[in-house]
Coordinates of C-alpha atoms in Angstrom, one line a residue:
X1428 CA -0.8 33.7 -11.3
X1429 CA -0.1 31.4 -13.7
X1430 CA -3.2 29.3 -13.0
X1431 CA -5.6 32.4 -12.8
X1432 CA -4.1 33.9 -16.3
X1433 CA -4.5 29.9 -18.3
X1434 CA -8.0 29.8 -16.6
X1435 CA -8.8 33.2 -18.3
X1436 CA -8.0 32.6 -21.7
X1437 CA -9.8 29.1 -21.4
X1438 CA -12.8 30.8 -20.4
X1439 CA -12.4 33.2 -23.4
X1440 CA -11.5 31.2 -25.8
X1441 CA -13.7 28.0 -25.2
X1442 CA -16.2 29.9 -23.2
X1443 CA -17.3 32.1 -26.1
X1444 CA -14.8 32.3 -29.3
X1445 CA -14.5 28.9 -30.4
X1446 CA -17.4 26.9 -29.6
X1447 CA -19.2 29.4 -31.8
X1448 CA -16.2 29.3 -34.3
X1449 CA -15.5 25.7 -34.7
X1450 CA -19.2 24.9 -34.9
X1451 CA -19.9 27.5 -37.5
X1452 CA -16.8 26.8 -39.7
X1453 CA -17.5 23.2 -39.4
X1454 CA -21.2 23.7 -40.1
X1455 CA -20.2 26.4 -43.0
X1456 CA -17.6 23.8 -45.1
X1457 CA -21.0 21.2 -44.5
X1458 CA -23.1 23.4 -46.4
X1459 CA -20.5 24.6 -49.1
X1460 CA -19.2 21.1 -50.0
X1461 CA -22.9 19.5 -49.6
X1462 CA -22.4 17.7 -46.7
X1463 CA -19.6 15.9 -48.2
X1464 CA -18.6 13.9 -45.0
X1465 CA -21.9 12.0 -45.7
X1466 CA -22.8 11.6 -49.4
X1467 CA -19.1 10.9 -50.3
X1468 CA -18.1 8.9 -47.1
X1469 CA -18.2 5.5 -49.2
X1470 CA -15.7 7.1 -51.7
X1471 CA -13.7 8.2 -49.0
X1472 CA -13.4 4.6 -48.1
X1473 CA -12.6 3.8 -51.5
X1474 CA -9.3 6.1 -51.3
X1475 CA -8.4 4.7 -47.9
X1476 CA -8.0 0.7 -49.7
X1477 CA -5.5 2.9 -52.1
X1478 CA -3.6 4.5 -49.8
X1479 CA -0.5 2.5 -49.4
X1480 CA 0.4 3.4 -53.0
X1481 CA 2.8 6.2 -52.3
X1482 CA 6.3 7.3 -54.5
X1483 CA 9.9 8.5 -53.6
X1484 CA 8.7 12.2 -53.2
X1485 CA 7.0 11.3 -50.1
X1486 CA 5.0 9.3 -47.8
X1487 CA 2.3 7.2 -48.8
X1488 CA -1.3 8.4 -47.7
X1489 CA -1.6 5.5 -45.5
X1490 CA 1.7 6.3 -43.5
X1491 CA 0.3 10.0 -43.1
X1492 CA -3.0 8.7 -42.1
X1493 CA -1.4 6.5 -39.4
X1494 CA 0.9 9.2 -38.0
X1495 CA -2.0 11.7 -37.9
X1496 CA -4.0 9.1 -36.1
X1497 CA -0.8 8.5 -33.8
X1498 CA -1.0 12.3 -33.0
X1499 CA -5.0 11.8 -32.7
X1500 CA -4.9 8.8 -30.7
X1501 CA -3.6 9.4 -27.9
X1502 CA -4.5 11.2 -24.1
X1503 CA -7.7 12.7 -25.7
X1504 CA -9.7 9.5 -26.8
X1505 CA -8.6 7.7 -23.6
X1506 CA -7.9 10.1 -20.6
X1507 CA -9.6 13.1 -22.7
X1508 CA -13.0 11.5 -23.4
X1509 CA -13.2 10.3 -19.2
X1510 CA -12.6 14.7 -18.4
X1511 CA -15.0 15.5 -21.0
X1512 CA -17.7 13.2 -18.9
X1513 CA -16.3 14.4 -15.6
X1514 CA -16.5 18.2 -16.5
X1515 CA -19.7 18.1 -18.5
X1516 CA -21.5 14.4 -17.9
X1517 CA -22.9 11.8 -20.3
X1518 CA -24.1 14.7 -22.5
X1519 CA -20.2 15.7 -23.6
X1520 CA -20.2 12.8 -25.4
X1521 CA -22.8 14.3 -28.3
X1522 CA -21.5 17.5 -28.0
X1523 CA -17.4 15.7 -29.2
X1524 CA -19.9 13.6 -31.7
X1525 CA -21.3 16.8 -33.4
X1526 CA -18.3 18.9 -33.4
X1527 CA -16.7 15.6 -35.3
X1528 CA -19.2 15.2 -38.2
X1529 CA -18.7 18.5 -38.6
X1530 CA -15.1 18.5 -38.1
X1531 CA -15.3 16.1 -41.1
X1532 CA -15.6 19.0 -43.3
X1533 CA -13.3 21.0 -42.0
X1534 CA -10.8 18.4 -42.2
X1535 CA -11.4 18.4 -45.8
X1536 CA -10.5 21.7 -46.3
X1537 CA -7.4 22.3 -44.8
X1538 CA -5.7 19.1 -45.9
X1539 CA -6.5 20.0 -49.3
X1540 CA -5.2 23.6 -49.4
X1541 CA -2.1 21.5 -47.5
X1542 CA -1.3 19.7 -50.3
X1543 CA -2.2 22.8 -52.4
X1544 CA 0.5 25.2 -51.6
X1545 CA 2.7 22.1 -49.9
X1546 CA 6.7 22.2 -51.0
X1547 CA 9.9 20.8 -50.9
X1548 CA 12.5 20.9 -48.2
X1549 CA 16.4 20.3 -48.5
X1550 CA 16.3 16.5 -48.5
X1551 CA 13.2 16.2 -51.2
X1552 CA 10.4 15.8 -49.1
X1553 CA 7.5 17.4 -48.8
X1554 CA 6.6 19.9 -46.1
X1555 CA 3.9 22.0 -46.1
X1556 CA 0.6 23.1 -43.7
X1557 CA -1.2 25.9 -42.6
X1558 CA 1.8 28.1 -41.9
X1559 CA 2.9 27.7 -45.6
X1560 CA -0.7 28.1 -47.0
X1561 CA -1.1 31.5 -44.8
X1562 CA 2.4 32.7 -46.6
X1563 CA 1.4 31.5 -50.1
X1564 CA -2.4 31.5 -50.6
X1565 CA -2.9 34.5 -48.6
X1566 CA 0.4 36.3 -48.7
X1567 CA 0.8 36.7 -45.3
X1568 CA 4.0 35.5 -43.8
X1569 CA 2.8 36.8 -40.5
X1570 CA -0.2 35.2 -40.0
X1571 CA 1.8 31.6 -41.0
X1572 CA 4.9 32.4 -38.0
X1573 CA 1.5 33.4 -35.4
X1574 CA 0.3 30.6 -36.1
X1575 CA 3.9 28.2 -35.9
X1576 CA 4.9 29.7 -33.0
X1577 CA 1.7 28.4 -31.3
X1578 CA 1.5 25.0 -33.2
X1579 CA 5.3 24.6 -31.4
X1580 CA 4.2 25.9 -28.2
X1581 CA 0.9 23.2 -28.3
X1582 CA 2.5 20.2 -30.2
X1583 CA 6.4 20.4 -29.6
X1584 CA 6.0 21.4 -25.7
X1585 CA 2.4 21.8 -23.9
X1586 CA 0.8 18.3 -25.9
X1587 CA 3.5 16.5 -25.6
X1588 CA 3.5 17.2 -21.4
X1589 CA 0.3 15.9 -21.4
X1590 CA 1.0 12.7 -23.5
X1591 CA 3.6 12.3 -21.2
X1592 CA 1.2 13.1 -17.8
X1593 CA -1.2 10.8 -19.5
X1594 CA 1.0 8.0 -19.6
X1595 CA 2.8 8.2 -15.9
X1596 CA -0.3 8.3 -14.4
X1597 CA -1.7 5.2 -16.2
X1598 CA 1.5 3.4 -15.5
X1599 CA 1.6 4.5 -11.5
X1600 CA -2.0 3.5 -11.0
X1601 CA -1.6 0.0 -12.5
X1602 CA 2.4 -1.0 -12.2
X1603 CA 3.1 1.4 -9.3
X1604 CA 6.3 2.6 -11.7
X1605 CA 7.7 6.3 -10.3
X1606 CA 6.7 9.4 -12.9
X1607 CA 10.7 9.4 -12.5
X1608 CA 11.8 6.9 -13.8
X1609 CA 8.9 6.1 -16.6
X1610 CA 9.6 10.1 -17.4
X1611 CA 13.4 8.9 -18.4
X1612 CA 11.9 5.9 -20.3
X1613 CA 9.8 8.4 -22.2
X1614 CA 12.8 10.3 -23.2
X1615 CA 14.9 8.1 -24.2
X1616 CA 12.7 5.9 -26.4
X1617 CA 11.2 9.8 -28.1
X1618 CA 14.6 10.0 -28.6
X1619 CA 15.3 7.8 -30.6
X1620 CA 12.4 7.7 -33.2
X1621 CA 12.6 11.5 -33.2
X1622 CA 15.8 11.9 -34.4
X1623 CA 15.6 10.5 -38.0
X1624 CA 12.8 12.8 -38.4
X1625 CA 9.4 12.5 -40.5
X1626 CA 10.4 8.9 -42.2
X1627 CA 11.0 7.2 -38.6
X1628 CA 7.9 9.0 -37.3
X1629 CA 5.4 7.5 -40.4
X1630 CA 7.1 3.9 -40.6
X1631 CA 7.3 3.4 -36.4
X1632 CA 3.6 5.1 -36.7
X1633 CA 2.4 2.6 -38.7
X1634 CA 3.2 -0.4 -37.5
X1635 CA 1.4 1.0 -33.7
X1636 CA -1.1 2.6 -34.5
X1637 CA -3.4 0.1 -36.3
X1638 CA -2.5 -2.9 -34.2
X1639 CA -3.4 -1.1 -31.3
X1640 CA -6.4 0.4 -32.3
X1641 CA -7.6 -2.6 -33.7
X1642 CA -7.0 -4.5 -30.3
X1643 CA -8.7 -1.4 -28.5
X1644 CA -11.7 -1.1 -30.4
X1645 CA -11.8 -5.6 -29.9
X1646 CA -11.8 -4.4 -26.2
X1647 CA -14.4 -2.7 -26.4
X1648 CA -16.8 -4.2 -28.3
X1649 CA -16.4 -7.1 -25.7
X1650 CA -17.6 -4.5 -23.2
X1651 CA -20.6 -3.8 -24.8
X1652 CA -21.8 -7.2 -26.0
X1653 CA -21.1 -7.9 -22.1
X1654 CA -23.7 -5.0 -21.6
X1655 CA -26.5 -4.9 -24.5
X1656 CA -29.0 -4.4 -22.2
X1657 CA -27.7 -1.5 -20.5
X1658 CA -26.8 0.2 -24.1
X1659 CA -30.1 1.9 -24.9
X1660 CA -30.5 3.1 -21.7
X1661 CA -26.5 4.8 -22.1
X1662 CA -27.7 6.3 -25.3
X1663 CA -30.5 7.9 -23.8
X1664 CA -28.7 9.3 -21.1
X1665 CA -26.0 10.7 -23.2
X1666 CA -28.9 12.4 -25.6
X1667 CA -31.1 13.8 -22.2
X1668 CA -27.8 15.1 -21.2
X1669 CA -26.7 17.1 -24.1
X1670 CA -30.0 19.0 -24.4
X1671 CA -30.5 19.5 -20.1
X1672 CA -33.4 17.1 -20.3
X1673 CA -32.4 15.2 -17.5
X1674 CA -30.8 17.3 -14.4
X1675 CA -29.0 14.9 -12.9
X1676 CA -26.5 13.2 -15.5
X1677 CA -24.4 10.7 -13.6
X1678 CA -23.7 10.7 -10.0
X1679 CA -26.1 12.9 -8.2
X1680 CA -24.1 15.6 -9.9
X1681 CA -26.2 18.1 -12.1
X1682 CA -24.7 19.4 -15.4
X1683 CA -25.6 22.3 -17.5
X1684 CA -25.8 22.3 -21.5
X1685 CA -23.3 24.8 -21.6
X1686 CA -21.1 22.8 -19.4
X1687 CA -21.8 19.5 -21.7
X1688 CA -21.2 22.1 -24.8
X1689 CA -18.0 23.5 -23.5
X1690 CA -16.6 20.3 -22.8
X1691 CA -17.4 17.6 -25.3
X1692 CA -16.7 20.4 -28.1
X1693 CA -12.8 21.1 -26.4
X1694 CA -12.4 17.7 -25.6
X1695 CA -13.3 16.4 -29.0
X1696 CA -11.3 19.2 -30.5
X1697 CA -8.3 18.0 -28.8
X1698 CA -8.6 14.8 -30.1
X1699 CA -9.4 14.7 -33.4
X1700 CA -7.7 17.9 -33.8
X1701 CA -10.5 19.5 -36.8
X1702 CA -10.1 22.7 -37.5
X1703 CA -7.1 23.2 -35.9
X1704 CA -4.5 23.0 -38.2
X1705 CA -2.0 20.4 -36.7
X1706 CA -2.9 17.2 -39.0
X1707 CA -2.7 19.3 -42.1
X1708 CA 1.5 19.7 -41.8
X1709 CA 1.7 15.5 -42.0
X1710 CA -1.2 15.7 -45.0
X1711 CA 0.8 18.0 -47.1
X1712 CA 3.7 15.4 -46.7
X1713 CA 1.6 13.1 -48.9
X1714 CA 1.9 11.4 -52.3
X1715 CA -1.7 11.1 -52.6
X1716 CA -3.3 8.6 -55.0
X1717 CA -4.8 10.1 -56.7
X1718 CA -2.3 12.8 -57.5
X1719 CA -5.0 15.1 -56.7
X1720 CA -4.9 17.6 -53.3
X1721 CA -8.5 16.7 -52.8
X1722 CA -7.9 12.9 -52.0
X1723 CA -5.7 13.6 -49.3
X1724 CA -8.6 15.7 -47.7
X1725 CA -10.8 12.5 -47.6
X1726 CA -8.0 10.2 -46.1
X1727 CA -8.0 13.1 -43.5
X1728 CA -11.9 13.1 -43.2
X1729 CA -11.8 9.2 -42.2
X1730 CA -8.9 10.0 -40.0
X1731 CA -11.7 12.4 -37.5
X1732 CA -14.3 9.7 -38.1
X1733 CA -11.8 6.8 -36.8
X1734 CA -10.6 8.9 -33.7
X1735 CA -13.7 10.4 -32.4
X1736 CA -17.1 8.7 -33.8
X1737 CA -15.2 5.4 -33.3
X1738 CA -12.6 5.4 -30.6
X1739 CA -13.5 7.6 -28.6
X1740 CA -17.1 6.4 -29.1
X1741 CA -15.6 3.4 -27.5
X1742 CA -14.0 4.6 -24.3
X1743 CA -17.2 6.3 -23.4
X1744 CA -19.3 3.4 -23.8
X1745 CA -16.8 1.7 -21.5
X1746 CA -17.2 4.7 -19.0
X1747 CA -20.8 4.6 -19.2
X1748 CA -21.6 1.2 -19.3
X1749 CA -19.9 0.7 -16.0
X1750 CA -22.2 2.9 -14.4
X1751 CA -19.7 4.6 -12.3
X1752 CA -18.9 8.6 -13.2
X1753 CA -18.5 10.1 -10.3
X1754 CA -14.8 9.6 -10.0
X1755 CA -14.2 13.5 -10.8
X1756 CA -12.4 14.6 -13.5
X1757 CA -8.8 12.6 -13.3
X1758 CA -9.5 10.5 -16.5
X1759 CA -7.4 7.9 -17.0
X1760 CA -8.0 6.4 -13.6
X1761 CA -11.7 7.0 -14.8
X1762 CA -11.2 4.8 -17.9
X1763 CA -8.8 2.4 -15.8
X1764 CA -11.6 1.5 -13.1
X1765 CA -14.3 1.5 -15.6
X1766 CA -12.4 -1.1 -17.7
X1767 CA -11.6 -3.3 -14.5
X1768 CA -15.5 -3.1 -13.4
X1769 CA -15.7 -5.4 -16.8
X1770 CA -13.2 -7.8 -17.6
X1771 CA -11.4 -7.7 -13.8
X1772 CA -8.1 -7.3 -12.8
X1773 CA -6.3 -7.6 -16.3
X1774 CA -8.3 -4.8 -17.9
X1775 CA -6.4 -2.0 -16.1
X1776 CA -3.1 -3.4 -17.4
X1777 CA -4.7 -3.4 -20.7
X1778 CA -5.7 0.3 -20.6
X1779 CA -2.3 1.0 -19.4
X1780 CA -0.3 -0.6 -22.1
X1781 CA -2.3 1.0 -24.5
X1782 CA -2.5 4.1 -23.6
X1783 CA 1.1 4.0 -23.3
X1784 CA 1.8 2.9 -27.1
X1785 CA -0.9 5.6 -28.0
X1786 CA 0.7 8.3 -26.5
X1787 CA 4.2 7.6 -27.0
X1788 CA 3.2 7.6 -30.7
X1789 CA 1.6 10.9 -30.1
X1790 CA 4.5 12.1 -28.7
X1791 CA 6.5 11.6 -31.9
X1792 CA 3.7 12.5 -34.4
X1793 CA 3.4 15.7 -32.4
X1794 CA 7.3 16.2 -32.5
X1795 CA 6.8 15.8 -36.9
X1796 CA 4.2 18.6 -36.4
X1797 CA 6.4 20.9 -34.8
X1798 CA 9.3 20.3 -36.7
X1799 CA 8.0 20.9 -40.2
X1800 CA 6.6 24.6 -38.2
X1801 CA 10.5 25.1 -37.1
X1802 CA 12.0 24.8 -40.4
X1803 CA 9.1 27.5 -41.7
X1804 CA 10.5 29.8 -39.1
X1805 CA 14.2 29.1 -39.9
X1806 CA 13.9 29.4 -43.9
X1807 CA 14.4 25.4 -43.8
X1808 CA 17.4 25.3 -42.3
X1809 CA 17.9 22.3 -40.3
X1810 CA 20.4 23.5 -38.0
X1811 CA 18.5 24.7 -35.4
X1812 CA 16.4 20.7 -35.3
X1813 CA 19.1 19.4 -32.3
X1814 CA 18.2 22.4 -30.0
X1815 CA 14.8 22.4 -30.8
X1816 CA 14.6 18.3 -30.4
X1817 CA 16.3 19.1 -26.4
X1818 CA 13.6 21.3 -26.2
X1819 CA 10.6 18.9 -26.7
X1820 CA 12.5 15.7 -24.8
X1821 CA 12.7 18.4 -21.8
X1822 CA 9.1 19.2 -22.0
X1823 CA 8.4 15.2 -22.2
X1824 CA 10.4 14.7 -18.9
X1825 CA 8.1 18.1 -17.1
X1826 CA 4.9 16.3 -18.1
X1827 CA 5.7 13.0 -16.6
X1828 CA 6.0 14.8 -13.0
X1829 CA 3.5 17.7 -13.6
X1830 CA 0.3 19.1 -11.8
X1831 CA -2.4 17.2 -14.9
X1832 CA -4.9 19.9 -14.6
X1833 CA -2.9 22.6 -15.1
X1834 CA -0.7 20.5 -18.2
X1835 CA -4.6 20.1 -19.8
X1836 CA -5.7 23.7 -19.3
X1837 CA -2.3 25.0 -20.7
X1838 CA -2.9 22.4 -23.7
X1839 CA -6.8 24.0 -24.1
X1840 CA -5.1 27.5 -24.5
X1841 CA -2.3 26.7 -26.6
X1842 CA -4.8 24.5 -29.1
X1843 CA -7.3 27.5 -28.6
X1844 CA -5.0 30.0 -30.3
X1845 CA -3.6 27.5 -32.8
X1846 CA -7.6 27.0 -34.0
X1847 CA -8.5 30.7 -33.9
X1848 CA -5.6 31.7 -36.4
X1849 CA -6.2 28.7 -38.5
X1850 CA -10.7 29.5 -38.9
X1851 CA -9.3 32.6 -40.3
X1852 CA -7.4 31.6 -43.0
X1853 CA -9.1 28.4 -43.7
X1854 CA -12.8 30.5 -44.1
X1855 CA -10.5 33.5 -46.2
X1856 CA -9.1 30.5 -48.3
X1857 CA -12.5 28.5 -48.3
X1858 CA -13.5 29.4 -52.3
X1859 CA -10.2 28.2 -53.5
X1860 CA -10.9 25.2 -51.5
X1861 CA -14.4 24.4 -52.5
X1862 CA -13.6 24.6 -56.3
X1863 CA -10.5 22.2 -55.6
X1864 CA -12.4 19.6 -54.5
X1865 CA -15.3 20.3 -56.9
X1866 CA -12.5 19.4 -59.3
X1867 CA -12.1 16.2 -57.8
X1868 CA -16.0 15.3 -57.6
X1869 CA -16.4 16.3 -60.8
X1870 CA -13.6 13.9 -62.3
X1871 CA -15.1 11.4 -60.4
X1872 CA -18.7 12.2 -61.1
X1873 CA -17.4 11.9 -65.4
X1874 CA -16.0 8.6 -64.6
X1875 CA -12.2 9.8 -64.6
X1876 CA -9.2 9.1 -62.5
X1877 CA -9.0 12.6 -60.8
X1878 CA -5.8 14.7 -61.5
X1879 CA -4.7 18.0 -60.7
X1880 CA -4.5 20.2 -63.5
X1881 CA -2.7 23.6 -62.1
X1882 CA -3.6 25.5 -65.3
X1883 CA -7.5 25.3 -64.2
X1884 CA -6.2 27.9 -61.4
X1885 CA -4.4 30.5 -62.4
X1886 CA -4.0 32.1 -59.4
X1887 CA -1.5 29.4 -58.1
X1888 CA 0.7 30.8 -60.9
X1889 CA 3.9 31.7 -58.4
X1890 CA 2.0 31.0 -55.6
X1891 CA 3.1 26.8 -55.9
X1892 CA 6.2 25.1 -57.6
X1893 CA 5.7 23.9 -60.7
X1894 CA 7.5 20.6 -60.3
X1895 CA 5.0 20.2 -57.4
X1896 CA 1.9 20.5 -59.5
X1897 CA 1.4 20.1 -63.3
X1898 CA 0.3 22.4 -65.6
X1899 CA -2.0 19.6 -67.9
X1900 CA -2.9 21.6 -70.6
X1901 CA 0.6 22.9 -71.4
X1902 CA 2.1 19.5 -70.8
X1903 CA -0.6 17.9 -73.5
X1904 CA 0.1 20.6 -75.9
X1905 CA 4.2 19.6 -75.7
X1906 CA 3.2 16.1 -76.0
X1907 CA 0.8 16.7 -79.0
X1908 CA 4.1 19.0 -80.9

């Protein structure tokens, strides 16, 4: 029952809802902020080189960079990209390439109404997301608990099960280590980054995260200077795919573009998490530099280009390049034997270690989601954390052991509603948003440092704290009595 009711909603929600909502909302924020992923994508580099430069209030931009990308990088570019393949062929791989320039956008705007209406919790730091941006920009408390109590179902519980799934079965099929035991490994090592909260998760996040990624993307260009000739025939194939121009994709098998749609778009989704609302509760933790919402927003734009356009890029071009796709749709042992198929023996172990750093990090970035989504529920009391924390390390221990394609489709539904909720308020919020980061372009365009002058919105009046965000113009006309 269980599996027939999860299969339903997927069908729904991915099947007609969201591939049409995602792609429009993406495709919508392209348009209003003139395809901004593109013309400004140097700048955004620009910020990224600033982005260890934090303060005391919070985290630096970098550290929220690297723990969104630990939350990123994880089952979904490794094991994620491999089902994507599986379930739709070579052609997926456009499909989760589209939806992420696009995603770009989107990205942008719901990382700068993050740091827009973000706050302060008992201990000074700054909390904030989509939840608090439902309750304060929109004024509807409701809409920000919907939309917490799914982020905790999908980050704190279902994700973390398949981080968890992802990584047993990686180490079973390589070490031949029991889902048991590696199951209690899991917990006890969440444990004890989780437990000193946001801090731990950013400074453990970012000393992984780019070593790793670095190392995996080495990998990988190896792989495809090993196969140069075979690359333009790959691209080709992934392009014929996307658009039914070639029946059979891989394998004798053939796929339809709906089913290449379907799955590069929730595949890529569930990766570089666009759209959905779950990166924007670490980006409102932020001390951005500069002190301007809007710069966060392009830290967060290079954060979807990194997971998907690169990483992920690069696990398919190891899938493809080996020739061999017919392995179904159990991806990590996908990736595993495609990376053997190329370097030998060693390149499984390889896969497994990493994937095992990637999503242990995931494990704990997703716990920082969740938590900040707990503590809007309980009026920021941190009380009810210890329970809560039991809670996820259970759900950690269940995906080790569990059925994988019933942990991914409960993960499709659980991201599906979390995305649905978020669209809403991010296209209902969308003009306060695109005049934000106008702000920001035109400071820049004039040659200025931007800054974030609260008295050029006045409808933030009550809506943010003051200490939070300046008001310029009254603080210049102190300064100049």
């Amino acid at each position: 029952m269980l599996e027939t009711t999860v299969n339903f909603l997927n069908a729904l929600l991915w099947g007609k809802l969201l591939v049409y909502g995602l792609v429009g909302a993406g495709l919508y924020f392209t348009l209003r902020l003139a395809f901004i992923q593109i013309t400004y994508f140097k700048h955004s580099l620009k910020v990224m080189s600033k982005s260890r430069q934090g303060c005391d209030d919070g985290l630096s931009s970098f550290q929220v960079f690297c723990t969104s990308m630990a939350a990123r990088v994880g089952a979904g570019n490794m094991a994620g990209v491999a089902v994507a393949i599986g379930a739709g062929g070579p052609g997926a791989v456009f499909w989760m390439w589209l939806i992420a320039m696009l995603g770009m956008a989107t990205a942008m705007v719901e990382s700068t109404l993050a740091q827009v209406y973000k706050t302060r919790d008992q201990d000074g730091q700054f909390r904030g997301g989509p939840a608090y941006y439902m309750e304060k920009g929109l004024g509807q408390r409701w809409m920000g608990v919907l939309f917490s109590i799914f982020l905790i179902i999908a980050f704190g519980l279902v994700f973390n099960a398949v981080q968890a799934n992802t990584i047993t079965g990686a180490m079973e099929v390589v070490f031949d280590i029991s889902p048991l035991y590696m199951g209690i490994f899991l917990v006890i090592t969440s444990a004890f980054v989780i437990v000193g909260g946001l801090r731990k998760v950013a400074k453990v996040s970012e000393v992984i995260v780019p070593v790793m990624a670095l190392a995996y993307i080495f990998i990988a260009f190896v792989v495809v200077v090993m196969n140069i000739e075979k690359l333009p025939d790959v691209f080709m194939l992934i392009i014929n795919s996307a658009f039914g121009w070639q029946e059979a994709a891989a394998g004798g098998v053939a796929y339809t573009v709906a089913q290449a749609m379907q799955a590069g778009i929730a595949r890529g989704l569930f990766s570089n998490e666009a759209g959905m609302g779950s990166a924007a509760n670490v980006a409102a933790s932020a001390s951005p530099n500069p002190n301007h919402p809007a710069s966060q927003g392009f830290v967060q734009m290079m954060g979807v280009f990194s997971d998907t356009i690169v990483i992920c890029t690069a696990t398919a071009a190891i899938i493809l390049l080996s020739g061999d796709v017919s392995t179904g749709s159990d991806g990590i042992k996908m990736t595993i034997t495609a990376m053997t198929n190329h370097v030998g023996g060693w390149g499984g172990g390889f896969v497994a270690i990493a994937i095992l750093l990637f999503c242990f990090t995931s494990i704990i970035a997703n716990y920082s989601y969740a938590e900040t989504n707990v503590l809007f529920l309980a009026g920021n009391r941190k009380a009810v954390l210890p329970l809560f924390r039991v809670c996820v390390l259970g759900m950690v221990m269940f995906g080790a052991v569990a059925k994988i394609s019933l942990v991914w489709n409960l993960a499709d539904v659980s991201m599906g509603l979390m995305a649905t909720v978020n669209i809403i308020a991010l296209l209902l919020l969308s003009g306060l948003a695109v005049r934000v980061i106008n702000d920001y372009r035109d400071q820049v365009r004039a040659g200025k440092t931007p800054e974030f002058d609260r008295s050029k919105f006045p409808e933030l009046n009550g809506q943010v704290e003051e200490d939070i965000w300046q008001d310029l113009s009254a603080s210049s006309k102190t300064k100049h009595s």
